XYZ file of C-alpha atoms in Angstrom:
781
model
C -0.126 -0.243 0.036
C 2.843 2.475 0.826
C 4.196 2.122 -2.749
C 0.807 3.359 -4.035
C 0.208 6.237 -1.492
C 3.888 7.342 -1.995
C 4.540 7.095 -5.601
C 4.432 10.075 -7.602
C 1.252 10.947 -9.868
C 3.164 11.113 -12.934
C 4.541 7.689 -12.307
C 1.073 6.337 -11.236
C -0.597 7.713 -14.180
C 2.153 6.423 -16.802
C 1.633 3.199 -15.338
C -1.772 2.722 -15.496
C -2.154 4.285 -18.580
C -0.061 1.465 -20.411
C -1.846 -0.808 -18.655
C -5.292 0.174 -19.894
C -3.392 0.292 -23.662
C -2.547 -3.634 -23.079
C -6.253 -4.233 -22.056
C -8.414 -1.993 -24.511
C -6.074 -0.522 -27.122
C -7.268 2.671 -28.875
C -11.452 1.713 -27.722
C -12.813 4.099 -25.314
C -16.639 3.122 -24.696
C -19.591 4.553 -23.808
C -23.413 3.563 -23.385
C -26.357 5.592 -24.954
C -29.037 5.559 -22.477
C -32.013 6.459 -21.133
C -32.536 7.335 -17.397
C -35.499 5.919 -15.746
C -35.644 7.261 -12.282
C -38.381 4.652 -11.278
C -39.035 6.452 -7.956
C -36.871 9.242 -5.955
C -38.177 7.771 -2.435
C -35.539 5.946 -0.305
C -35.307 4.923 2.954
C -31.691 6.198 3.257
C -30.655 9.364 4.421
C -27.295 10.150 2.663
C -25.655 13.405 3.459
C -24.638 14.529 -0.161
C -27.642 13.220 -2.286
C -30.104 15.527 -3.670
C -31.889 12.390 -5.761
C -33.818 11.322 -2.734
C -36.806 13.220 -1.586
C -39.523 13.221 0.799
C -43.187 12.001 -0.416
C -45.312 15.034 -1.851
C -49.124 15.575 -1.671
C -50.767 14.685 -5.335
C -47.548 13.385 -6.954
C -47.265 9.451 -7.724
C -44.521 8.313 -5.808
C -43.307 5.944 -8.383
C -43.403 6.405 -12.460
C -46.329 4.524 -13.851
C -45.721 2.216 -16.458
C -46.852 4.056 -19.082
C -44.479 7.014 -17.920
C -41.643 4.453 -18.346
C -42.557 3.094 -21.473
C -42.662 6.945 -22.799
C -38.982 7.666 -21.416
C -37.780 4.204 -22.874
C -39.417 4.978 -26.489
C -37.786 8.049 -26.643
C -34.585 6.823 -26.003
C -35.114 4.063 -28.480
C -35.995 7.174 -31.198
C -32.810 8.603 -30.640
C -30.546 5.290 -30.925
C -30.272 4.643 -27.185
C -29.817 0.989 -26.332
C -29.618 1.045 -22.668
C -32.369 1.830 -20.143
C -30.827 2.439 -16.533
C -33.240 2.371 -13.919
C -32.336 4.149 -10.614
C -34.258 4.285 -7.516
C -34.063 4.840 -4.041
C -33.387 2.163 -1.715
C -36.462 0.509 -0.425
C -38.548 3.358 0.189
C -41.657 1.198 1.428
C -39.823 0.426 4.879
C -39.721 4.332 5.354
C -42.707 5.683 3.770
C -46.178 4.654 4.234
C -46.842 6.667 0.717
C -44.565 4.103 -0.742
C -46.348 1.339 0.623
C -49.781 2.690 -0.545
C -48.454 3.363 -4.096
C -47.182 -0.203 -4.511
C -50.487 -1.717 -3.050
C -52.258 0.214 -5.655
C -50.059 -0.778 -8.476
C -50.276 -4.621 -7.581
C -46.716 -5.311 -6.192
C -45.227 -6.422 -2.866
C -42.012 -4.390 -3.241
C -40.375 -1.616 -4.950
C -38.251 -4.258 -6.694
C -40.566 -6.582 -7.754
C -42.492 -3.265 -9.299
C -38.575 -2.748 -11.203
C -38.657 -6.364 -12.106
C -42.109 -5.769 -13.814
C -40.760 -2.507 -15.213
C -37.519 -4.123 -16.770
C -39.531 -6.735 -18.313
C -42.300 -4.051 -19.846
C -39.282 -1.847 -21.330
C -37.763 -4.867 -22.864
C -40.908 -6.180 -24.247
C -42.164 -3.003 -25.756
C -38.953 -0.946 -26.971
C -35.975 -3.433 -27.275
C -34.284 -1.311 -24.749
C -31.834 -3.298 -22.568
C -32.257 -2.981 -18.819
C -29.757 -1.950 -16.082
C -31.166 -2.150 -12.870
C -29.304 -0.020 -10.282
C -31.722 -0.428 -6.925
C -29.564 -0.829 -4.220
C -29.272 -3.654 -1.626
C -30.875 -6.804 -2.656
C -31.585 -10.187 -1.802
C -30.292 -13.489 -3.478
C -33.758 -13.720 -4.740
C -34.203 -10.483 -5.983
C -31.178 -10.303 -7.672
C -31.949 -13.728 -9.395
C -35.392 -12.301 -10.607
C -34.033 -9.083 -11.989
C -31.372 -11.320 -14.008
C -34.369 -12.552 -16.018
C -35.222 -9.108 -17.235
C -31.971 -7.200 -17.415
C -28.859 -7.236 -19.149
C -26.677 -6.429 -16.187
C -27.371 -4.655 -12.420
C -25.193 -2.914 -10.481
C -24.530 -1.061 -6.709
C -21.932 1.128 -5.745
C -19.824 -0.179 -2.958
C -18.800 3.486 -2.612
C -16.804 2.892 0.524
C -15.439 -0.258 2.924
C -15.167 2.429 5.523
C -17.568 1.348 8.647
C -16.617 5.071 10.036
C -18.691 6.744 7.461
C -21.467 4.897 8.960
C -21.100 6.235 12.100
C -22.680 9.299 13.828
C -20.906 12.199 11.735
C -20.508 10.232 8.967
C -22.252 10.836 5.871
C -23.681 7.361 5.681
C -25.075 7.945 9.479
C -28.729 6.549 9.336
C -28.494 5.173 6.011
C -28.718 1.056 6.781
C -28.183 0.233 3.129
C -24.861 1.561 3.010
C -23.459 -0.970 5.352
C -20.158 -1.735 3.755
C -20.579 -5.259 4.844
C -24.332 -5.608 3.240
C -23.135 -3.983 -0.115
C -20.103 -6.722 -0.498
C -22.846 -9.597 0.056
C -24.599 -8.073 -2.865
C -21.508 -7.923 -4.998
C -20.683 -11.698 -3.963
C -24.316 -12.906 -4.420
C -24.327 -11.335 -7.855
C -21.161 -13.310 -8.692
C -22.612 -16.446 -7.767
C -25.791 -15.591 -9.835
C -23.485 -14.914 -12.677
C -24.972 -11.038 -13.463
C -22.699 -8.751 -15.174
C -22.439 -6.296 -12.701
C -21.309 -2.799 -12.215
C -19.806 -1.245 -9.101
C -17.760 1.512 -7.947
C -16.443 3.837 -5.358
C -17.289 7.259 -4.230
C -14.421 9.817 -3.374
C -13.943 12.894 -1.403
C -17.015 11.572 1.460
C -14.766 11.436 4.339
C -12.653 8.258 3.591
C -8.930 8.028 3.571
C -6.730 6.804 0.312
C -6.031 3.979 2.402
C -9.618 3.018 2.359
C -10.256 3.798 -1.036
C -7.397 0.971 -1.854
C -9.084 -1.157 0.264
C -12.662 -0.892 -1.443
C -10.467 -1.328 -4.499
C -8.726 -4.605 -3.260
C -12.373 -5.652 -1.744
C -13.626 -5.367 -5.144
C -10.766 -7.352 -7.028
C -11.080 -9.904 -4.743
C -14.539 -10.890 -5.630
C -14.172 -10.338 -9.237
C -11.118 -12.685 -8.894
C -13.305 -15.533 -7.532
C -16.513 -15.099 -10.039
C -15.598 -12.796 -13.084
C -18.722 -10.816 -12.661
C -17.740 -6.965 -12.103
C -17.715 -5.715 -15.574
C -16.656 -2.441 -14.593
C -15.745 -0.260 -11.536
C -16.929 3.573 -11.362
C -14.753 6.567 -9.942
C -16.967 8.592 -9.130
C -15.789 12.113 -7.604
C -18.165 13.703 -4.735
C -19.908 17.137 -5.598
C -21.377 19.248 -3.080
C -24.821 20.142 -3.691
C -26.771 23.136 -1.889
C -29.329 21.693 0.522
C -27.476 19.056 1.445
C -25.556 18.119 5.142
C -22.702 17.674 3.172
C -23.420 21.243 1.117
C -19.796 22.906 2.837
C -17.751 19.788 2.313
C -14.728 20.127 0.198
C -14.606 18.036 -2.966
C -11.986 16.018 -3.677
C -9.368 18.237 -6.442
C -8.177 16.914 -9.928
C -5.074 15.183 -8.769
C -7.167 13.231 -6.187
C -9.261 11.923 -8.565
C -6.678 11.351 -11.175
C -4.474 9.520 -8.531
C -7.377 7.118 -7.678
C -8.380 6.571 -11.593
C -4.526 5.313 -11.549
C -4.376 3.369 -8.519
C -7.874 1.668 -9.674
C -6.157 0.654 -12.609
C -3.138 -0.562 -11.143
C -5.044 -2.602 -8.741
C -7.826 -3.927 -10.925
C -5.298 -4.738 -14.124
C -5.524 -4.053 -18.009
C -8.684 -5.969 -18.689
C -11.132 -3.925 -15.999
C -13.370 -1.537 -17.498
C -12.841 1.847 -15.869
C -15.145 4.425 -15.803
C -15.389 8.160 -14.359
C -18.663 10.163 -15.348
C -17.858 12.849 -17.763
C -20.079 15.511 -16.748
C -18.782 15.347 -13.440
C -15.297 16.538 -14.643
C -15.706 18.727 -17.867
C -12.867 19.882 -19.433
C -10.086 17.826 -18.329
C -10.720 14.314 -20.310
C -7.683 13.782 -21.755
C -6.272 13.978 -18.105
C -8.582 11.459 -17.344
C -7.995 9.359 -20.244
C -4.017 9.568 -18.915
C -4.840 8.428 -15.896
C -6.124 4.822 -17.285
C -9.679 5.124 -18.206
C -11.549 3.291 -20.738
C -15.134 4.173 -20.416
C -17.070 7.288 -20.130
C -20.392 5.119 -18.659
C -23.625 6.018 -19.779
C -24.469 9.054 -21.668
C -27.708 10.088 -22.751
C -29.230 12.064 -25.883
C -33.013 12.343 -23.942
C -32.812 12.805 -20.079
C -30.766 14.868 -17.663
C -28.338 12.977 -14.938
C -31.492 12.455 -12.226
C -28.404 12.059 -9.615
C -26.163 14.812 -10.545
C -29.341 17.469 -12.441
C -26.465 20.058 -11.880
C -24.005 18.327 -14.295
C -25.641 18.456 -18.187
C -24.380 14.997 -20.316
C -21.454 15.941 -23.200
C -23.240 15.999 -26.567
C -21.877 12.820 -27.975
C -20.669 14.258 -31.131
C -18.321 16.275 -28.798
C -17.871 13.643 -26.606
C -16.353 11.547 -29.595
C -14.360 14.539 -30.565
C -12.792 15.369 -27.526
C -12.029 11.344 -27.040
C -10.256 11.534 -30.059
C -8.159 14.378 -29.054
C -7.025 11.981 -26.177
C -5.979 9.746 -29.137
C -8.586 7.097 -28.523
C -11.599 5.789 -30.829
C -15.268 6.772 -28.898
C -17.059 3.005 -29.075
C -20.610 2.521 -28.247
C -21.166 -0.312 -26.127
C -24.372 -2.272 -24.724
C -25.182 -2.035 -20.886
C -23.224 -5.507 -20.684
C -19.541 -5.118 -21.872
C -18.481 -7.080 -24.741
C -16.755 -10.151 -22.707
C -20.144 -10.791 -21.646
C -22.151 -9.908 -24.458
C -19.972 -12.720 -26.394
C -20.554 -15.381 -23.695
C -24.303 -14.404 -23.391
C -25.461 -18.082 -22.777
C -23.194 -17.945 -19.619
C -24.199 -14.668 -18.411
C -27.319 -13.501 -19.764
C -30.959 -14.788 -18.944
C -32.616 -16.642 -22.241
C -35.453 -14.086 -22.356
C -32.849 -11.031 -22.553
C -30.003 -12.816 -24.560
C -31.562 -12.470 -28.055
C -32.116 -8.614 -27.612
C -28.395 -8.308 -26.557
C -27.371 -10.368 -29.556
C -29.644 -8.676 -32.091
C -28.011 -5.189 -30.642
C -24.079 -6.496 -31.270
C -21.654 -6.560 -33.495
C -18.959 -9.506 -33.562
C -16.872 -8.405 -30.944
C -19.953 -7.736 -28.739
C -20.015 -3.719 -29.116
C -23.482 -2.018 -29.819
C -23.908 -2.201 -33.990
C -22.837 1.111 -35.379
C -25.678 1.804 -37.736
C -28.947 0.054 -38.698
C -27.508 -1.468 -41.999
C -27.867 -5.096 -42.240
C -27.162 -7.577 -45.124
C -29.983 -7.924 -47.514
C -31.724 -5.005 -46.557
C -32.579 -1.687 -48.351
C -30.699 0.699 -45.615
C -27.984 2.710 -47.154
C -24.671 1.594 -45.975
C -22.691 4.234 -44.160
C -19.274 4.509 -42.755
C -18.534 7.817 -40.405
C -15.263 9.720 -41.228
C -11.903 8.552 -39.092
C -11.332 11.047 -36.318
C -7.837 10.206 -35.801
C -4.936 11.420 -37.705
C -3.136 8.032 -38.272
C -3.066 4.240 -37.914
C -2.121 2.270 -34.753
C 1.456 1.273 -35.385
C 1.349 -2.309 -34.694
C -1.430 -2.821 -37.042
C 0.253 -1.024 -40.009
C 2.680 -3.188 -39.258
C 0.628 -6.282 -39.527
C -1.001 -4.747 -42.910
C 2.402 -4.111 -44.256
C 3.430 -7.590 -43.581
C 0.355 -8.981 -45.109
C 0.847 -6.731 -48.454
C 4.043 -8.312 -48.899
C 2.755 -11.714 -48.849
C 3.737 -12.759 -45.199
C 1.141 -15.272 -43.407
C -0.226 -13.553 -40.588
C -0.901 -15.231 -37.365
C -4.809 -15.412 -36.276
C -3.941 -12.552 -33.237
C -2.834 -10.231 -36.313
C -5.962 -10.948 -38.304
C -8.000 -10.049 -35.087
C -6.359 -7.114 -35.003
C -7.377 -6.213 -38.341
C -10.941 -7.313 -38.107
C -11.147 -4.845 -35.005
C -10.010 -1.927 -36.913
C -12.235 1.123 -36.638
C -11.408 4.738 -37.471
C -8.273 5.800 -38.755
C -7.308 2.088 -38.692
C -10.262 1.280 -40.872
C -9.059 3.837 -43.091
C -5.527 2.389 -43.296
C -6.592 -1.206 -43.808
C -9.438 -0.702 -46.489
C -6.847 1.667 -48.101
C -4.199 -0.801 -48.208
C -6.722 -3.368 -49.549
C -7.594 -1.625 -52.396
C -3.755 -0.346 -53.428
C -2.948 -4.073 -53.259
C -6.153 -5.060 -55.297
C -4.846 -2.361 -57.705
C -1.366 -3.783 -57.715
C -2.571 -7.481 -58.403
C -5.805 -7.322 -60.671
C -5.430 -3.238 -61.886
C -8.768 -1.168 -62.706
C -10.813 -3.654 -64.288
C -14.267 -5.219 -62.336
C -14.933 -8.223 -63.879
C -18.501 -10.146 -63.453
C -19.854 -13.552 -65.224
C -23.189 -13.571 -66.784
C -24.721 -16.814 -65.361
C -27.935 -18.352 -63.887
C -28.408 -19.780 -60.629
C -30.589 -23.258 -60.785
C -31.395 -24.680 -57.526
C -32.852 -27.896 -58.312
C -34.261 -28.865 -54.914
C -34.982 -27.019 -51.482
C -36.126 -30.521 -50.056
C -33.040 -31.404 -47.479
C -32.246 -33.898 -44.978
C -29.951 -31.540 -43.136
C -31.066 -29.015 -40.390
C -28.590 -26.286 -40.805
C -29.815 -23.621 -38.112
C -28.991 -20.535 -40.371
C -30.754 -21.569 -43.700
C -34.168 -20.612 -44.544
C -34.089 -22.463 -47.774
C -34.462 -25.782 -47.004
C -37.813 -27.766 -46.510
C -39.057 -31.207 -45.644
C -40.486 -33.247 -48.280
C -44.128 -31.388 -48.053
C -43.306 -28.231 -45.646
C -44.890 -25.145 -47.153
C -43.765 -22.763 -44.547
C -41.340 -19.593 -45.262
C -41.326 -19.071 -48.951
C -42.885 -21.274 -50.914
C -43.642 -24.957 -51.318
C -41.124 -27.862 -51.509
C -40.151 -28.710 -55.344
C -37.502 -31.217 -56.908
C -36.877 -30.252 -60.533
C -37.221 -32.622 -63.290
C -34.584 -32.667 -65.982
C -36.931 -30.996 -68.385
C -37.029 -27.818 -66.480
C -33.379 -27.666 -65.096
C -32.546 -28.012 -68.953
C -35.447 -25.464 -70.089
C -33.564 -23.065 -67.722
C -30.300 -23.577 -68.600
C -31.258 -23.196 -72.436
C -32.901 -20.058 -71.445
C -29.857 -18.895 -69.633
C -27.134 -19.435 -73.015
C -30.062 -17.506 -75.038
C -29.562 -14.388 -72.357
C -25.858 -14.587 -72.939
C -25.336 -16.677 -69.787
C -21.333 -18.694 -70.079
C -22.122 -20.346 -66.688
C -25.197 -22.179 -64.780
C -24.883 -22.771 -60.840
C -26.503 -25.777 -59.552
C -26.627 -26.300 -56.453
C -29.860 -27.675 -54.049
C -30.563 -29.382 -50.615
C -29.528 -32.983 -49.939
C -32.568 -35.049 -51.345
C -32.893 -38.069 -49.385
C -33.090 -39.885 -52.383
C -30.780 -38.548 -54.607
C -27.458 -40.615 -55.182
C -24.215 -39.711 -56.810
C -25.677 -40.813 -59.949
C -28.320 -37.987 -59.322
C -25.744 -34.967 -59.532
C -23.834 -37.063 -62.873
C -27.165 -37.326 -64.530
C -27.991 -33.609 -64.061
C -24.577 -32.711 -65.533
C -25.101 -34.865 -68.751
C -28.586 -33.792 -69.230
C -27.189 -30.204 -69.792
C -23.940 -31.226 -71.405
C -26.157 -32.948 -74.033
C -27.660 -29.963 -75.324
C -25.601 -27.332 -74.125
C -21.888 -28.532 -74.457
C -20.460 -25.316 -74.401
C -22.161 -24.047 -71.116
C -19.982 -24.172 -68.236
C -21.393 -26.101 -65.372
C -20.355 -24.799 -61.911
C -22.142 -27.051 -59.545
C -22.052 -29.054 -56.160
C -20.714 -28.106 -52.922
C -18.347 -29.987 -51.119
C -21.287 -31.576 -49.117
C -22.972 -32.595 -52.560
C -19.724 -34.230 -53.846
C -19.265 -36.025 -49.906
C -22.685 -37.409 -49.971
C -22.492 -38.309 -53.865
C -19.628 -40.239 -53.122
C -20.817 -41.819 -49.988
C -24.228 -43.284 -51.880
C -21.964 -45.151 -54.487
C -19.042 -46.282 -52.171
C -16.448 -44.092 -54.087
C -13.737 -42.463 -53.135
C -13.656 -38.345 -53.804
C -11.707 -38.680 -56.334
C -13.323 -41.257 -58.140
C -16.635 -39.345 -57.548
C -15.160 -35.960 -58.623
C -13.586 -37.935 -61.991
C -17.031 -39.147 -62.779
C -18.821 -35.757 -62.531
C -15.751 -33.913 -64.647
C -16.411 -36.665 -67.043
C -20.152 -35.883 -67.140
C -19.448 -32.385 -67.846
C -18.457 -30.757 -64.569
C -16.374 -27.796 -65.012
C -16.047 -26.256 -61.626
C -17.063 -26.609 -57.853
C -18.535 -23.762 -55.433
C -17.070 -23.176 -52.194
C -19.890 -23.020 -50.661
C -21.365 -25.310 -47.532
C -17.927 -23.743 -46.235
C -20.194 -20.993 -43.853
C -17.019 -21.157 -41.217
C -14.143 -23.517 -41.652
C -13.649 -23.936 -37.614
C -15.376 -26.902 -36.012
C -15.960 -25.153 -33.091
C -18.954 -22.498 -35.025
C -19.916 -25.437 -37.281
C -21.060 -27.601 -34.175
C -23.539 -24.871 -33.467
C -24.946 -23.792 -36.838
C -24.411 -27.117 -38.867
C -23.405 -30.262 -36.554
C -24.462 -32.732 -39.058
C -22.805 -31.141 -42.148
C -19.070 -32.177 -43.404
C -16.746 -30.767 -40.919
C -13.509 -28.467 -41.783
C -11.162 -31.425 -42.742
C -14.300 -32.856 -45.061
C -15.011 -29.670 -46.753
C -11.355 -29.088 -47.202
C -10.375 -32.774 -48.491
C -13.314 -31.940 -51.026
C -11.599 -28.913 -52.345
C -8.152 -31.025 -52.148
C -9.057 -33.737 -54.585
C -10.995 -31.288 -56.842
C -8.081 -29.199 -57.201
C -5.816 -32.556 -57.767
C -8.291 -33.808 -60.917
C -7.926 -30.206 -62.452
C -11.401 -29.000 -61.378
C -10.771 -25.208 -59.832
C -13.260 -24.074 -56.975
C -14.328 -21.019 -55.449
C -13.962 -20.471 -51.733
C -16.341 -18.682 -49.528
C -17.042 -17.241 -45.799
C -20.796 -17.132 -44.151
C -20.519 -14.303 -41.370
C -22.306 -12.393 -39.034
C -24.144 -14.846 -37.489
C -22.683 -16.438 -33.883
C -19.046 -16.398 -34.822
C -16.430 -13.799 -34.416
C -12.844 -12.531 -35.641
C -11.109 -15.531 -34.278
C -13.330 -17.839 -36.067
C -12.669 -15.619 -39.043
C -9.100 -15.934 -39.077
C -8.899 -19.499 -38.842
C -11.263 -19.617 -41.783
C -8.818 -17.356 -43.945
C -5.878 -19.126 -42.709
C -6.921 -22.606 -43.772
C -8.030 -21.393 -47.169
C -4.741 -19.560 -47.709
C -2.623 -22.792 -46.450
C -4.823 -25.130 -48.961
C -4.148 -22.711 -51.674
C -0.679 -22.238 -51.376
C -0.532 -26.141 -51.562
C -2.835 -26.483 -54.629
C -3.692 -23.238 -56.491
C -7.282 -24.413 -56.839
C -9.171 -21.609 -55.893
C -10.384 -19.269 -58.430
C -11.806 -16.634 -55.966
C -12.577 -15.755 -52.261
C -16.518 -14.559 -51.856
C -17.425 -13.164 -48.462
C -21.388 -14.003 -48.057
C -22.586 -11.522 -45.105
C -25.376 -13.573 -43.273
C -28.882 -12.455 -44.203
C -31.011 -13.090 -40.776
C -34.489 -12.163 -41.377
C -35.589 -15.889 -42.318
C -33.079 -17.881 -40.520
C -34.294 -20.007 -38.293
C -31.570 -19.519 -35.354
C -31.943 -15.726 -36.037
C -35.716 -16.255 -35.291
C -35.014 -17.819 -32.287
C -32.700 -15.490 -30.849
C -29.895 -17.412 -31.227
C -27.947 -15.058 -33.452
C -27.030 -11.390 -34.473
C -28.765 -10.007 -37.404
C -25.535 -10.338 -40.018
C -22.388 -8.475 -39.915
C -22.598 -4.685 -39.390
C -21.411 -2.712 -42.653
C -18.101 -1.841 -41.267
C -17.468 -5.754 -40.484
C -18.719 -6.334 -44.074
C -16.405 -3.923 -45.967
C -13.606 -5.525 -43.655
C -14.243 -8.813 -44.747
C -13.300 -7.872 -48.051
C -10.215 -5.905 -47.226
C -8.910 -8.397 -44.652
C -9.695 -11.134 -47.121
C -7.402 -9.364 -49.684
C -4.371 -8.745 -47.547
C -4.444 -12.137 -45.232
C -4.948 -14.329 -48.708
C -2.253 -12.556 -50.629
C -0.632 -13.447 -53.039
C -2.480 -16.802 -53.115
C -5.671 -16.209 -53.896
C -5.767 -12.784 -56.462
C -9.963 -12.180 -56.656
C -11.978 -10.698 -54.057
C -15.198 -10.840 -55.104
C -18.311 -9.268 -53.429
C -21.774 -10.007 -53.626
C -24.620 -7.559 -55.125
C -27.363 -9.744 -53.366
C -26.423 -9.302 -49.996
C -24.178 -6.017 -49.853
C -26.873 -4.493 -52.347
C -25.218 -2.437 -55.315
C -24.222 0.994 -53.574
C -22.542 -1.467 -50.386
C -20.869 -3.907 -53.532
C -19.723 -0.538 -54.588
C -17.661 0.461 -51.405
C -16.383 -3.386 -51.535
C -15.069 -2.751 -54.874
C -13.419 0.349 -53.322
C -11.937 -1.586 -50.261
C -10.023 -4.709 -51.682
C -12.427 -6.254 -53.876
C -12.175 -6.813 -58.020
C -14.832 -8.645 -58.917
C -18.607 -8.259 -59.082
C -19.948 -11.906 -59.245
C -22.607 -13.164 -61.173
C -26.038 -12.039 -62.692
C -27.343 -14.993 -61.304
C -31.065 -14.475 -63.264
C -32.656 -16.352 -60.528
C -31.359 -15.847 -57.102
C -33.364 -18.327 -54.401
C -31.097 -18.880 -51.393
C -30.996 -15.576 -49.887
C -34.116 -14.416 -51.362
C -35.367 -17.065 -48.926
C -33.485 -15.339 -46.223
C -35.409 -12.293 -47.021
C -32.707 -10.433 -48.680
C -34.614 -7.518 -50.489
C -31.739 -7.056 -53.509
C -33.564 -8.866 -56.311
C -32.798 -11.963 -58.158
C -31.069 -10.757 -61.302
C -28.612 -7.798 -61.790
C -28.275 -7.670 -65.440
C -24.996 -6.973 -67.258
C -25.923 -3.299 -68.136
C -26.450 -2.499 -64.466
C -23.288 -4.119 -63.499
C -21.496 -1.995 -66.217
C -22.912 0.902 -64.880
C -21.891 0.336 -61.107
C -18.666 -0.616 -61.945
C -18.232 2.849 -64.142
C -19.788 4.837 -61.462
C -16.597 4.395 -59.279
C -14.129 4.792 -62.092
C -13.651 1.623 -62.968
C -13.467 -0.766 -66.155
C -15.935 -3.499 -66.653
C -15.205 -6.956 -68.346
C -17.474 -9.787 -68.457
C -15.504 -13.180 -67.856
C -16.134 -16.499 -68.047
C -16.070 -19.180 -64.641
C -12.482 -19.525 -64.862
C -11.722 -15.467 -65.554
C -11.167 -15.725 -69.488
C -12.293 -13.620 -71.787
C -16.190 -13.682 -73.232
C -16.758 -14.154 -77.170
C -18.453 -10.919 -78.436
C -21.807 -13.262 -79.348
C -22.381 -13.909 -75.842
C -21.741 -10.747 -74.810
C -24.140 -9.426 -77.188
C -26.740 -11.631 -76.308
C -26.398 -10.852 -72.795
C -27.032 -7.098 -73.123
C -29.981 -8.198 -75.717
C -31.547 -10.320 -73.437
C -35.306 -11.200 -73.050
C -37.649 -10.998 -70.395
C -37.283 -14.606 -68.359
C -40.472 -17.075 -68.644
C -41.733 -17.709 -65.294
C -40.025 -20.906 -63.676
C -41.718 -24.153 -62.598
C -40.805 -25.455 -59.378
C -41.765 -29.223 -60.130
C -43.522 -30.887 -57.207
C -41.589 -33.463 -55.281
C -41.825 -37.150 -56.538
C -40.182 -40.591 -55.377
C -36.712 -40.641 -56.974
C -35.306 -43.890 -58.395
C -31.590 -44.637 -57.866
C -30.663 -43.600 -61.521
C -32.271 -39.850 -62.425
C -33.953 -39.783 -65.759
């Protein structure tokens, strides 16, 4: 203790800032909230408090449910994600008016009413409640856990002296340090993400502050539940017993922040309210903070009404002046969001996931893949990229294989770091592929939507007779498959892409017969068909090795394979989203076998659901390593998860796709991490939207994919971006960003002029016929 008490402030702050940077880098968080003062009655009489008052004739002691919801709705409209419920401690134990009001409302206690209002706000507005009701029993904490994202109680101090006559907590039974420490302990046992903190300048000594911080650290070490610690400076308020008390000066606040960081470690989230220390933000940051707490664009700080919140834009600018990037968080911090299944109640976790990005932060905008919301990216505030990140980018651009941690840093990029990654990726794109953007005129033919697998992300597949979601089950006959292929040829297509569900009656001969039927009529049409899942299933039904079966498909007319069914090539995630599907090694085995036979394949990733940057990094590296071995991948295609109709999203198990920043970074980081082995990075207009695709083409992508003609899988999931993007629209989009369009073949070769002319003179598509399900024989005819 003496070392902390006697060290110079500058040395403490330097150590604390280094620890903070180790744990949090350049990110500095805040929560956009509404402040809901459920009741201002309290049984305690803290000598510094102006929040608590006495009952007033004609005034309801509690906000009504209608008033609570109105405040929350105003917050939701202003982009808030948190509903902070603050209230006095057990007022019914002191005030008859509180007991009478609760009885009229139909509740036994204030915390019972709070629990109901948290549930109401969650249901009616989607805001995530954070409850701060003071001392609670185990049962009360457990009940609130079912309807909140987080809870909290300020420890304030462990000094029993402050509860004695003359102390600021005299006459306040709920400020007993032992009672408040017990609440912290119970919250840990119940796995509640919990906020606490100390109030400095209320008569405690610096030694007692250290004791309080150590008590918090001990409880956190046991349970891992203390998500943030607030260092709040006492403000003397007129009309209170402590109105004449001396406030802690800035150096005292800085000392306490620095000591808290040193005692609590680099990972802890350390907060000081910005409205209580205006004008000294850079000093607070330098002392080791990483969070500003809740800031409201709607409601005042009811605890400190004399201290207005800073404007969020101004807060971001001032945070940037301190060298940090302001990032919005949720009431639960990222570590708890990412482990929501462990820390968050089942009724709250879906709302939390839907409000979060892959890192566990609040989503930056309202964009989601497949929706028409225009994508937006904020202008950077910092002048330069982080030096470590810049070095990672330089290594990747030089062809070096990055380790997972470095790739994860690139995926976490924001502000100037984001700008640096996307610019570097675009410069590498220009060096590798020049100013030409290519696309292919093709048609998707999904031959059946009947599937024996039950992948939790898929809104396309159905049982044999299931008619939920988007239309009935179907199983195309050869006549309809060939008719669509011929129509595509007549409209200028050079490729048909064939994929479907894994029909229980299909065998390996089924897939061969489909290729043969198309090849017999259209020998020049390139057949791009069958993911590693279909190939694995087909080979198994015939008792053939992958190589033997792929050779048969090639003889039947197969030209290349789509690299779908990859989703995330990390079995930790596959066990969640597609546990009965091919695993990572099996997917790679099909690609390796195909490449060995001269069959090129694409590679894909489906991201934005339950996975995160570590899984993305692993996925990219296994693709890079296989490409270094075989050279068989033609392109890499990021496929943002379209959530709207996906079962795991509807069940609350997934995020609502990547944020636009994450979608852009997937293209940019792939360009860097896969260099020099995979030269083509494709963007999906179906999922990104035309504007999003254009922006991806300026962040590392060089290919716009296919015109498609019929797109069924993303449409089933809810995308609003149409089923065809014809060549004239492709070329107009490419020219709009100053690039040169070029129609290509599947294998990136030139297209005969006759094909190009046919594509630009394409007639309207005839209506498709979805052949009803039927019993198939072993050989399809």
